[in-house]
Amino acid sequence: MSDTETTSTHAPETPHSQRWPVLGLLGLAQLMLILDITVVAIALPHMGAELDLDRAALTWVVSGYALTFGSLMLLGGRATDLFGAKRIVLAGLAVFTAASLAGGLATDAPLLLAARIAQGAGAAMLSPAALSVVVRLFDGDERNKALGIWSALGGGGAALGVLLGGLITAGPGWAWVFFVNVPVGLIVLVALARMLPDLPRATTGSLDVPGAALVAAATAALIYALIRAGDHGWLSTASLVLLAVAAAAYAAFAAWQRRTSAPLMDLRLLGRRPVVAGIFVIAVATALMVGVFFLGSFYLQNHQNHGALMTGVLFLPVALVTMAAATGAGRVIGRLGARVPAVVALGVAAAGFLVPVLWSGTAAMVTGVSIAAAGLGALFVVASATALGSVAPHEAGVTSGIVSTFHEFGASVGAAAVSSAAATGIAAHTGTTSAAGFDDAFLVAAGIATVSAVTALWLIPSKSE
C-alpha cells in the first residue's frame, strides 16, 4: 500500500471551503451527460430526416454513446486514482465538450457516430472522476446530502431531457442538442480549473492496459447484447454469442487481475457486502427508471398522440418529483441507514407502476410515472451512499467506476426488457387493445420492484452492522 492509502473515505479534517460550489459545478457537468441521452433520443427522427440516416444508423447514434460510456468507466475510475481526480475531470469535460461541437457540425452518419463515441469516452472519464471528488470532499451527513443532490440531478436529468429535447427539436433544430453543451461545458471547465482542489493521488502504480482492454471489451459486448435483445430476442443467436463473449472476456479479466502486479481493480471489492448491495440497487433503479421513461414517453406519443414537445412538458412533474425525492433521501439516510429507505422506495415505485395498469389515459400515466420516479429517485441516493460509504480513498475512483458501469448495465437492461415485454404484450393482445402491451410491461416492472425490495431487505446492511 502507498503512503496515501487509508482505511476510510473520510474527508479532510478541515473541509474544503468551496466544496458546495464545486459540487454544483460537478453536478452541472454530470447533468450534461445524463441529459445527452434523452435529449438526443427525442431528436433522433429529425436527425434521421435531415442527414438521411436509416434505422441502423439512428440506433448507433444512441448505442455508440452508451457502449463507449459504459465500457470505459472502470478505466476512467482507475485513471482517477492514478493520475488525480482534477486532471481526469478536466480532461473528460474537455473531450465531451469538443465532441459535442463536432456532433452539432456533423453532416453524415460516420461523423455523427464518431462524435458520439468521443462523447462517450469523455463521459467515461468525467463521471467516475466527478463522483470520486464528491465522495472525498464530503463526510458524514454532509456526504449523504451531497449524494442526494448528485442523485437528484442524475435522476431528474433523464426526465428533463425529454422536455429539453422537445423544446430544442421544435425550436432551433436537432444540432442544438449538441451545441448547447459547448458554452456550458466551457464555463464549467474554466470554473473547475480554478476551484477544484488538487486532491492527492489516492494510489501509485501504472495503468493496467491489458486489464482495461479486457474489461472494456467484455462490458461493450454485454451492453450490446442487452441493446440487441430488445429487438432481436434474448435467445437469438447473436445475443447468445455476445453474452458468451462477454462472459469469456470477464473471466479472462478476472484471471489477469490475479496475475498482474498492478491490477486495474482489486477484485475483493466485489466481495464486500456494501459494494454489492450498492451496485445491485443502482442497476435496479436505473433499469426501472429507463424502462418507465421509455414506456411513458412511447405511450404518450404513440398511444395518446401527444407531440414531442407536449410529452416533454408532461414529464416536467416527473423530473421535479425525482429531484425532490433524491434530495429528501439524502437528508434522512444518515438517521435511518440505507436498508429502510431502499425497501420503502421500491415499494413506492411498485405502487406507481400499477397506476397505469388500473387506470388509462394521460393523467393516469403521468401520475403513475411520477409516483414511481419518487421511489426511484430515492434509490439512487441509497445506491451511492451504500457502495461508496465505506471504501478507502485509494478505492474511491475505481469504486465510482464500478457503480457508474452498473448504472449503464441497468439502463441497457431496462430498455431491452420493457421493450420486449411491451412488444410481446401488444402482439399477444392484437385485436383487443394495444394498451394491453403497456399493461404487461408495467406489471413486469412492478414485479421486479417488489422482488428487489425483498432482496434489498436481505442484502443491504442495517445501520448497526
Coordinates of C-alpha atoms in Angstrom, one line a residue:
M1 CA 0.0 0.0 0.0
S2 CA 1.1 3.5 -0.7
D3 CA 1.6 6.1 2.0
T4 CA -1.5 7.9 0.9
E5 CA -3.8 5.0 1.4
T6 CA -6.1 5.0 4.4
T7 CA -9.0 2.8 5.6
S8 CA -11.9 5.2 5.1
T9 CA -13.2 7.8 2.8
H10 CA -13.3 10.5 5.5
A11 CA -12.8 13.9 4.1
P12 CA -10.0 16.1 5.4
E13 CA -10.5 17.3 9.0
T14 CA -10.9 20.9 7.6
P15 CA -13.5 20.7 4.9
H16 CA -12.7 22.5 1.6
S17 CA -14.2 26.0 1.8
Q18 CA -15.6 25.8 -1.7
R19 CA -16.9 22.2 -1.6
W20 CA -20.6 23.2 -2.2
P21 CA -19.9 25.4 -5.3
V22 CA -17.6 22.6 -6.6
L23 CA -20.4 20.1 -6.1
G24 CA -22.7 22.4 -8.1
L25 CA -20.3 22.6 -11.0
L26 CA -19.6 18.9 -11.0
G27 CA -23.4 18.3 -10.8
L28 CA -23.9 20.5 -13.8
A29 CA -21.3 18.6 -15.7
Q30 CA -22.9 15.3 -14.7
L31 CA -26.3 16.7 -15.7
M32 CA -25.0 17.3 -19.2
L33 CA -24.0 13.6 -19.5
I34 CA -27.4 12.4 -18.4
L35 CA -29.4 14.9 -20.5
D36 CA -27.4 13.9 -23.5
I37 CA -29.0 10.5 -23.5
T38 CA -32.7 11.5 -23.5
V39 CA -32.3 14.8 -25.4
V40 CA -30.7 13.0 -28.3
A41 CA -33.3 10.3 -28.2
I42 CA -36.1 12.8 -28.7
A43 CA -34.2 14.5 -31.6
L44 CA -33.5 11.2 -33.5
P45 CA -36.4 11.4 -36.0
H46 CA -35.3 14.9 -37.1
M47 CA -31.6 13.8 -37.3
G48 CA -32.6 10.9 -39.5
A49 CA -34.7 13.1 -41.8
E50 CA -32.0 15.8 -42.3
L51 CA -29.0 13.5 -42.6
D52 CA -30.8 10.7 -44.4
L53 CA -30.0 8.1 -41.7
D54 CA -31.5 4.7 -41.8
R55 CA -32.8 2.9 -38.7
A56 CA -29.5 1.1 -38.1
A57 CA -27.6 4.4 -38.1
L58 CA -30.1 6.0 -35.8
T59 CA -29.8 3.1 -33.4
W60 CA -26.0 3.5 -33.3
V61 CA -26.3 7.2 -32.6
V62 CA -27.7 6.2 -29.2
S63 CA -25.9 2.9 -28.8
G64 CA -22.5 4.2 -29.7
Y65 CA -22.6 6.7 -26.8
A66 CA -23.9 4.1 -24.4
L67 CA -21.4 1.4 -25.4
T68 CA -18.4 3.7 -25.1
F69 CA -19.6 5.4 -21.9
G70 CA -20.4 2.1 -20.2
S71 CA -17.3 0.1 -21.3
L72 CA -14.7 2.7 -20.4
M73 CA -15.9 3.9 -17.0
L74 CA -13.9 1.4 -15.0
L75 CA -10.8 2.6 -16.8
G76 CA -11.8 6.2 -16.1
G77 CA -12.2 5.4 -12.4
R78 CA -8.8 3.8 -12.2
A79 CA -7.2 6.6 -14.1
T80 CA -8.7 9.0 -11.4
D81 CA -7.0 7.1 -8.6
L82 CA -3.7 7.0 -10.5
F83 CA -3.4 10.5 -12.1
G84 CA -5.6 12.6 -9.8
A85 CA -9.3 13.4 -9.9
K86 CA -8.9 17.1 -11.0
R87 CA -6.8 16.1 -14.1
I88 CA -9.3 13.4 -15.2
V89 CA -12.4 15.6 -14.6
L90 CA -11.0 18.4 -16.7
A91 CA -9.8 16.1 -19.4
G92 CA -13.1 14.3 -19.6
L93 CA -15.1 17.6 -19.7
A94 CA -12.8 19.0 -22.5
V95 CA -13.2 15.8 -24.6
F96 CA -17.0 15.8 -24.1
T97 CA -17.4 19.5 -25.0
A98 CA -15.2 19.2 -28.1
A99 CA -17.1 16.1 -29.2
S100 CA -20.4 17.9 -28.7
L101 CA -19.3 20.7 -31.1
A102 CA -18.3 18.0 -33.6
G103 CA -21.7 16.3 -33.2
G104 CA -23.6 19.5 -34.0
L105 CA -21.5 20.1 -37.1
A106 CA -21.8 16.6 -38.4
T107 CA -23.1 16.3 -41.9
D108 CA -23.3 12.5 -42.3
A109 CA -23.6 9.3 -40.3
P110 CA -19.9 8.5 -39.9
L111 CA -19.1 12.0 -38.5
L112 CA -22.1 11.9 -36.1
L113 CA -21.2 8.4 -34.9
A114 CA -17.6 9.4 -34.3
A115 CA -18.7 12.4 -32.3
R116 CA -21.0 10.2 -30.2
I117 CA -18.2 7.7 -29.5
A118 CA -15.9 10.6 -28.5
Q119 CA -18.7 12.0 -26.2
G120 CA -18.9 8.6 -24.6
A121 CA -15.1 8.5 -24.0
G122 CA -15.2 11.9 -22.4
A123 CA -18.2 11.0 -20.2
A124 CA -16.4 7.8 -19.1
M125 CA -13.6 9.9 -17.7
L126 CA -15.7 12.7 -16.3
S127 CA -18.5 10.7 -14.5
P128 CA -16.5 8.4 -12.1
A129 CA -13.9 11.1 -11.5
A130 CA -16.5 13.7 -10.5
L131 CA -18.3 11.2 -8.2
S132 CA -14.9 10.3 -6.6
V133 CA -14.4 14.1 -5.9
V134 CA -17.8 14.3 -4.2
V135 CA -17.0 11.3 -2.0
R136 CA -13.7 12.7 -1.0
L137 CA -14.7 16.3 -0.4
F138 CA -17.7 15.5 1.9
D139 CA -18.1 13.3 5.0
G140 CA -20.8 12.1 7.3
D141 CA -24.3 13.7 6.9
E142 CA -22.8 16.2 4.5
R143 CA -21.8 13.4 2.2
N144 CA -25.3 12.0 2.2
K145 CA -26.8 15.4 1.4
A146 CA -24.2 15.9 -1.4
L147 CA -25.0 12.4 -2.8
G148 CA -28.7 13.3 -2.6
I149 CA -28.1 16.4 -4.7
W150 CA -25.9 14.4 -7.1
S151 CA -28.6 11.7 -7.5
A152 CA -31.3 14.3 -7.9
L153 CA -29.5 15.8 -10.9
G154 CA -28.9 12.4 -12.4
G155 CA -32.5 11.0 -11.9
G156 CA -34.2 14.3 -12.7
G157 CA -31.9 15.0 -15.6
A158 CA -33.3 12.0 -17.6
A159 CA -36.8 13.4 -17.3
L160 CA -35.7 17.0 -18.0
G161 CA -34.0 15.6 -21.1
V162 CA -37.4 14.7 -22.6
L163 CA -38.6 18.3 -22.1
L164 CA -35.5 19.9 -23.4
G165 CA -35.3 17.5 -26.3
G166 CA -38.8 18.6 -27.4
L167 CA -38.1 22.3 -26.9
I168 CA -34.8 22.2 -28.8
T169 CA -36.0 20.0 -31.6
A170 CA -39.2 22.1 -32.1
G171 CA -37.1 25.3 -31.9
P172 CA -33.6 25.8 -33.2
G173 CA -33.2 22.3 -34.5
W174 CA -31.6 18.9 -33.7
A175 CA -28.0 20.2 -33.9
W176 CA -28.5 22.3 -30.9
V177 CA -28.9 19.3 -28.7
F178 CA -25.1 19.1 -29.1
F179 CA -24.3 22.8 -29.4
V180 CA -25.9 23.6 -26.1
N181 CA -23.2 21.6 -24.4
V182 CA -20.4 23.8 -25.7
P183 CA -20.9 27.1 -23.8
V184 CA -22.0 25.2 -20.7
G185 CA -19.0 22.9 -20.9
L186 CA -16.5 25.7 -21.4
I187 CA -17.9 27.7 -18.5
V188 CA -17.8 24.7 -16.2
L189 CA -14.3 23.8 -17.4
V190 CA -12.9 27.2 -16.7
A191 CA -14.6 27.4 -13.3
L192 CA -13.5 23.9 -12.2
A193 CA -9.9 24.6 -13.3
R194 CA -9.8 27.4 -10.8
M195 CA -11.9 26.0 -7.9
L196 CA -11.4 22.2 -8.0
P197 CA -8.8 21.3 -5.3
D198 CA -5.8 19.3 -6.2
L199 CA -6.7 16.2 -4.2
P200 CA -3.7 13.9 -3.6
R201 CA -3.5 10.9 -5.8
A202 CA -5.0 8.1 -4.0
T203 CA -2.6 5.4 -5.1
T204 CA 0.6 4.9 -7.1
G205 CA 1.5 2.5 -9.9
S206 CA 0.8 2.1 -13.6
L207 CA -2.3 1.8 -15.7
D208 CA -3.2 -1.8 -16.4
V209 CA -3.7 -1.6 -20.2
P210 CA -4.4 -5.3 -20.8
G211 CA -6.9 -5.4 -18.0
A212 CA -8.6 -2.2 -19.3
A213 CA -8.9 -3.7 -22.8
L214 CA -10.4 -6.9 -21.5
V215 CA -13.0 -5.3 -19.2
A216 CA -13.9 -2.7 -21.9
A217 CA -14.4 -5.5 -24.5
A218 CA -16.4 -7.6 -22.0
T219 CA -18.6 -4.6 -21.0
A220 CA -19.1 -3.5 -24.5
A221 CA -20.2 -7.0 -25.6
L222 CA -22.6 -7.3 -22.7
I223 CA -24.2 -3.9 -23.2
Y224 CA -24.5 -4.5 -26.9
A225 CA -26.1 -7.9 -26.2
L226 CA -28.6 -6.2 -24.0
I227 CA -29.3 -3.5 -26.5
R228 CA -29.9 -6.1 -29.3
A229 CA -32.1 -8.2 -27.1
G230 CA -35.0 -5.8 -27.1
D231 CA -35.3 -6.0 -30.9
H232 CA -33.9 -9.5 -31.7
G233 CA -34.9 -11.6 -28.7
W234 CA -33.0 -12.7 -25.6
L235 CA -32.3 -16.1 -27.0
S236 CA -31.3 -15.1 -30.5
T237 CA -28.0 -16.5 -31.8
A238 CA -26.4 -13.1 -31.9
S239 CA -27.4 -12.3 -28.3
L240 CA -26.2 -15.6 -27.0
V241 CA -22.9 -15.3 -28.8
L242 CA -22.4 -11.7 -27.4
L243 CA -23.2 -12.9 -23.9
A244 CA -20.7 -15.8 -24.3
V245 CA -18.0 -13.4 -25.5
A246 CA -18.7 -11.1 -22.5
A247 CA -18.5 -14.0 -20.1
A248 CA -15.2 -15.2 -21.5
A249 CA -13.7 -11.7 -21.5
Y250 CA -14.8 -11.1 -17.9
A251 CA -13.3 -14.5 -16.9
A252 CA -10.0 -13.5 -18.7
F253 CA -10.1 -10.1 -16.9
A254 CA -10.5 -11.8 -13.5
A255 CA -7.7 -14.2 -14.2
W256 CA -5.4 -11.3 -15.4
Q257 CA -6.2 -9.2 -12.3
R258 CA -5.0 -12.0 -10.1
R259 CA -1.7 -12.3 -12.0
T260 CA -0.7 -8.7 -12.7
S261 CA 1.3 -6.7 -10.2
A262 CA -0.7 -3.5 -10.9
P263 CA -4.3 -4.6 -11.4
L264 CA -7.0 -2.3 -12.7
M265 CA -9.1 -3.1 -9.7
D266 CA -9.0 -5.1 -6.5
L267 CA -11.5 -7.9 -7.2
R268 CA -12.1 -8.2 -3.4
L269 CA -14.1 -5.0 -3.8
L270 CA -16.8 -7.1 -5.4
G271 CA -16.9 -9.4 -2.3
R272 CA -17.8 -6.6 0.1
R273 CA -21.5 -6.6 1.0
P274 CA -22.0 -2.8 0.9
V275 CA -20.5 -2.6 -2.6
V276 CA -22.5 -5.5 -3.8
A277 CA -25.7 -4.0 -2.3
G278 CA -24.9 -0.6 -3.9
I279 CA -24.3 -1.9 -7.4
F280 CA -27.5 -4.1 -7.1
V281 CA -29.6 -1.1 -6.2
I282 CA -28.1 1.2 -8.8
A283 CA -28.7 -1.4 -11.5
V284 CA -32.3 -2.0 -10.5
A285 CA -33.0 1.7 -10.1
T286 CA -31.6 2.6 -13.5
A287 CA -33.3 -0.3 -15.2
L288 CA -36.7 0.7 -13.8
M289 CA -36.1 4.4 -14.4
V290 CA -35.1 4.0 -18.0
G291 CA -37.9 1.4 -18.5
V292 CA -40.6 3.6 -17.2
F293 CA -39.4 6.7 -19.1
F294 CA -39.3 4.6 -22.3
L295 CA -42.9 3.3 -21.7
G296 CA -44.3 6.6 -20.6
S297 CA -42.8 8.5 -23.5
F298 CA -43.9 5.9 -26.0
Y299 CA -47.4 5.7 -24.6
L300 CA -47.9 9.5 -24.6
Q301 CA -46.6 9.9 -28.1
N302 CA -47.9 6.8 -29.9
H303 CA -51.0 5.9 -27.9
Q304 CA -52.2 9.3 -26.7
N305 CA -50.9 11.1 -29.8
H306 CA -49.1 13.9 -28.0
G307 CA -46.2 15.6 -29.8
A308 CA -42.6 15.5 -28.6
L309 CA -42.9 19.0 -27.0
M310 CA -46.1 18.2 -25.1
T311 CA -44.6 14.9 -24.0
G312 CA -41.7 16.8 -22.6
V313 CA -44.0 19.2 -20.7
L314 CA -45.9 16.2 -19.2
F315 CA -42.6 14.8 -18.0
L316 CA -41.7 18.0 -16.1
P317 CA -43.5 16.9 -12.9
V318 CA -41.7 13.6 -13.1
A319 CA -38.4 15.4 -13.1
L320 CA -39.3 17.6 -10.2
V321 CA -40.6 14.7 -8.1
T322 CA -37.4 12.7 -8.8
M323 CA -35.2 15.6 -7.7
A324 CA -37.3 16.2 -4.6
A325 CA -37.2 12.6 -3.5
A326 CA -33.5 12.2 -4.1
T327 CA -32.7 15.3 -2.1
G328 CA -35.0 14.2 0.7
A329 CA -33.5 10.7 0.8
G330 CA -30.0 12.3 1.2
R331 CA -31.3 14.1 4.3
V332 CA -32.7 11.1 6.1
I333 CA -30.4 8.2 5.1
G334 CA -27.9 9.2 7.8
R335 CA -30.5 8.7 10.5
L336 CA -32.3 5.7 9.1
G337 CA -29.5 3.9 7.3
A338 CA -29.9 2.6 3.8
R339 CA -32.0 -0.5 4.2
V340 CA -35.3 1.1 5.3
P341 CA -35.3 3.8 2.6
A342 CA -34.4 1.3 -0.1
V343 CA -37.4 -1.0 0.8
V344 CA -39.8 1.9 1.1
A345 CA -38.6 3.4 -2.2
L346 CA -39.0 0.2 -4.1
G347 CA -42.5 -0.3 -2.6
V348 CA -43.4 3.3 -3.8
A349 CA -42.0 2.5 -7.2
A350 CA -44.1 -0.7 -7.5
A351 CA -47.2 1.2 -6.5
G352 CA -46.6 3.8 -9.1
F353 CA -46.2 1.1 -11.8
L354 CA -49.6 -0.2 -11.0
V355 CA -51.4 3.1 -11.6
P356 CA -51.3 3.0 -15.4
V357 CA -52.4 -0.7 -15.2
L358 CA -55.5 0.1 -13.1
W359 CA -56.5 3.3 -15.0
S360 CA -55.9 4.5 -18.5
G361 CA -55.2 7.9 -20.1
T362 CA -52.7 10.7 -19.9
A363 CA -53.4 11.7 -16.4
A364 CA -53.0 8.2 -15.0
M365 CA -49.8 7.6 -16.9
V366 CA -48.2 10.9 -15.7
T367 CA -49.4 10.2 -12.1
G368 CA -48.1 6.7 -12.1
V369 CA -44.7 7.6 -13.6
S370 CA -44.3 10.4 -11.1
I371 CA -45.0 8.2 -8.1
A372 CA -42.6 5.6 -9.4
A373 CA -40.0 8.2 -10.1
A374 CA -40.2 9.4 -6.5
G375 CA -39.2 6.0 -5.3
L376 CA -36.5 5.6 -7.9
G377 CA -35.0 9.0 -7.2
A378 CA -34.5 8.0 -3.6
L379 CA -32.9 4.7 -4.7
F380 CA -30.1 6.5 -6.5
V381 CA -29.0 8.0 -3.2
V382 CA -29.3 4.7 -1.4
A383 CA -27.1 3.1 -4.1
S384 CA -24.3 5.7 -4.0
A385 CA -24.3 6.0 -0.2
T386 CA -24.2 2.2 0.3
A387 CA -21.5 1.4 -2.3
L388 CA -19.2 4.4 -1.6
G389 CA -19.7 5.0 2.1
S390 CA -17.1 2.6 3.4
V391 CA -14.4 2.5 0.7
A392 CA -10.9 3.9 1.2
P393 CA -9.7 7.0 -0.7
H394 CA -7.4 4.9 -2.9
E395 CA -10.5 2.9 -4.0
A396 CA -12.9 5.8 -4.5
G397 CA -12.2 6.3 -8.2
V398 CA -12.4 2.7 -9.2
T399 CA -15.5 2.1 -7.0
S400 CA -17.2 5.1 -8.6
G401 CA -16.3 3.5 -11.9
I402 CA -18.0 0.2 -10.9
V403 CA -21.1 2.0 -9.7
S404 CA -21.3 4.0 -12.9
T405 CA -20.7 0.9 -15.0
F406 CA -23.7 -0.9 -13.3
H407 CA -25.7 2.2 -13.9
E408 CA -25.2 1.7 -17.7
F409 CA -25.9 -2.0 -17.3
G410 CA -29.2 -1.1 -15.7
A411 CA -30.0 1.3 -18.4
S412 CA -29.4 -1.3 -21.1
V413 CA -31.3 -4.0 -19.3
G414 CA -34.3 -1.7 -18.6
A415 CA -34.6 -0.5 -22.2
A416 CA -34.3 -4.0 -23.6
A417 CA -36.6 -5.7 -21.0
V418 CA -39.5 -3.3 -21.2
S419 CA -39.4 -3.0 -25.0
S420 CA -39.5 -6.8 -25.2
A421 CA -42.3 -7.0 -22.6
A422 CA -44.4 -4.3 -24.3
A423 CA -43.9 -5.7 -27.8
T424 CA -44.8 -9.2 -26.6
G425 CA -47.9 -7.9 -24.9
I426 CA -49.0 -5.9 -27.9
A427 CA -48.6 -8.9 -30.2
A428 CA -50.5 -11.1 -27.7
H429 CA -53.4 -8.8 -27.4
T430 CA -53.8 -7.9 -31.1
G431 CA -57.5 -7.3 -31.8
T432 CA -58.4 -6.0 -28.4
T433 CA -56.3 -3.0 -27.3
S434 CA -52.7 -2.1 -27.9
A435 CA -52.6 -0.6 -24.4
A436 CA -52.5 -4.1 -23.0
G437 CA -48.9 -4.3 -24.1
F438 CA -48.1 -1.4 -21.8
D439 CA -50.0 -3.0 -19.0
D440 CA -47.9 -6.1 -19.3
A441 CA -44.7 -4.1 -19.2
F442 CA -45.8 -2.1 -16.2
L443 CA -46.8 -5.3 -14.4
V444 CA -43.3 -6.7 -15.1
A445 CA -41.7 -3.5 -13.7
A446 CA -43.9 -3.7 -10.6
G447 CA -42.9 -7.4 -10.1
I448 CA -39.2 -6.5 -10.4
A449 CA -39.6 -3.7 -7.9
T450 CA -41.3 -6.0 -5.4
V451 CA -38.7 -8.8 -5.7
S452 CA -35.9 -6.2 -5.5
A453 CA -37.5 -4.8 -2.2
V454 CA -37.3 -8.3 -0.7
T455 CA -33.7 -8.7 -1.9
A456 CA -32.7 -5.3 -0.6
L457 CA -34.1 -6.1 2.8
W458 CA -31.7 -9.1 2.9
L459 CA -28.7 -7.6 1.1
I460 CA -28.3 -4.1 2.4
P461 CA -26.6 -3.9 5.8
S462 CA -28.6 -2.4 8.6
K463 CA -27.4 0.8 10.2
S464 CA -26.0 -1.1 13.2
E465 CA -23.9 -3.5 11.0

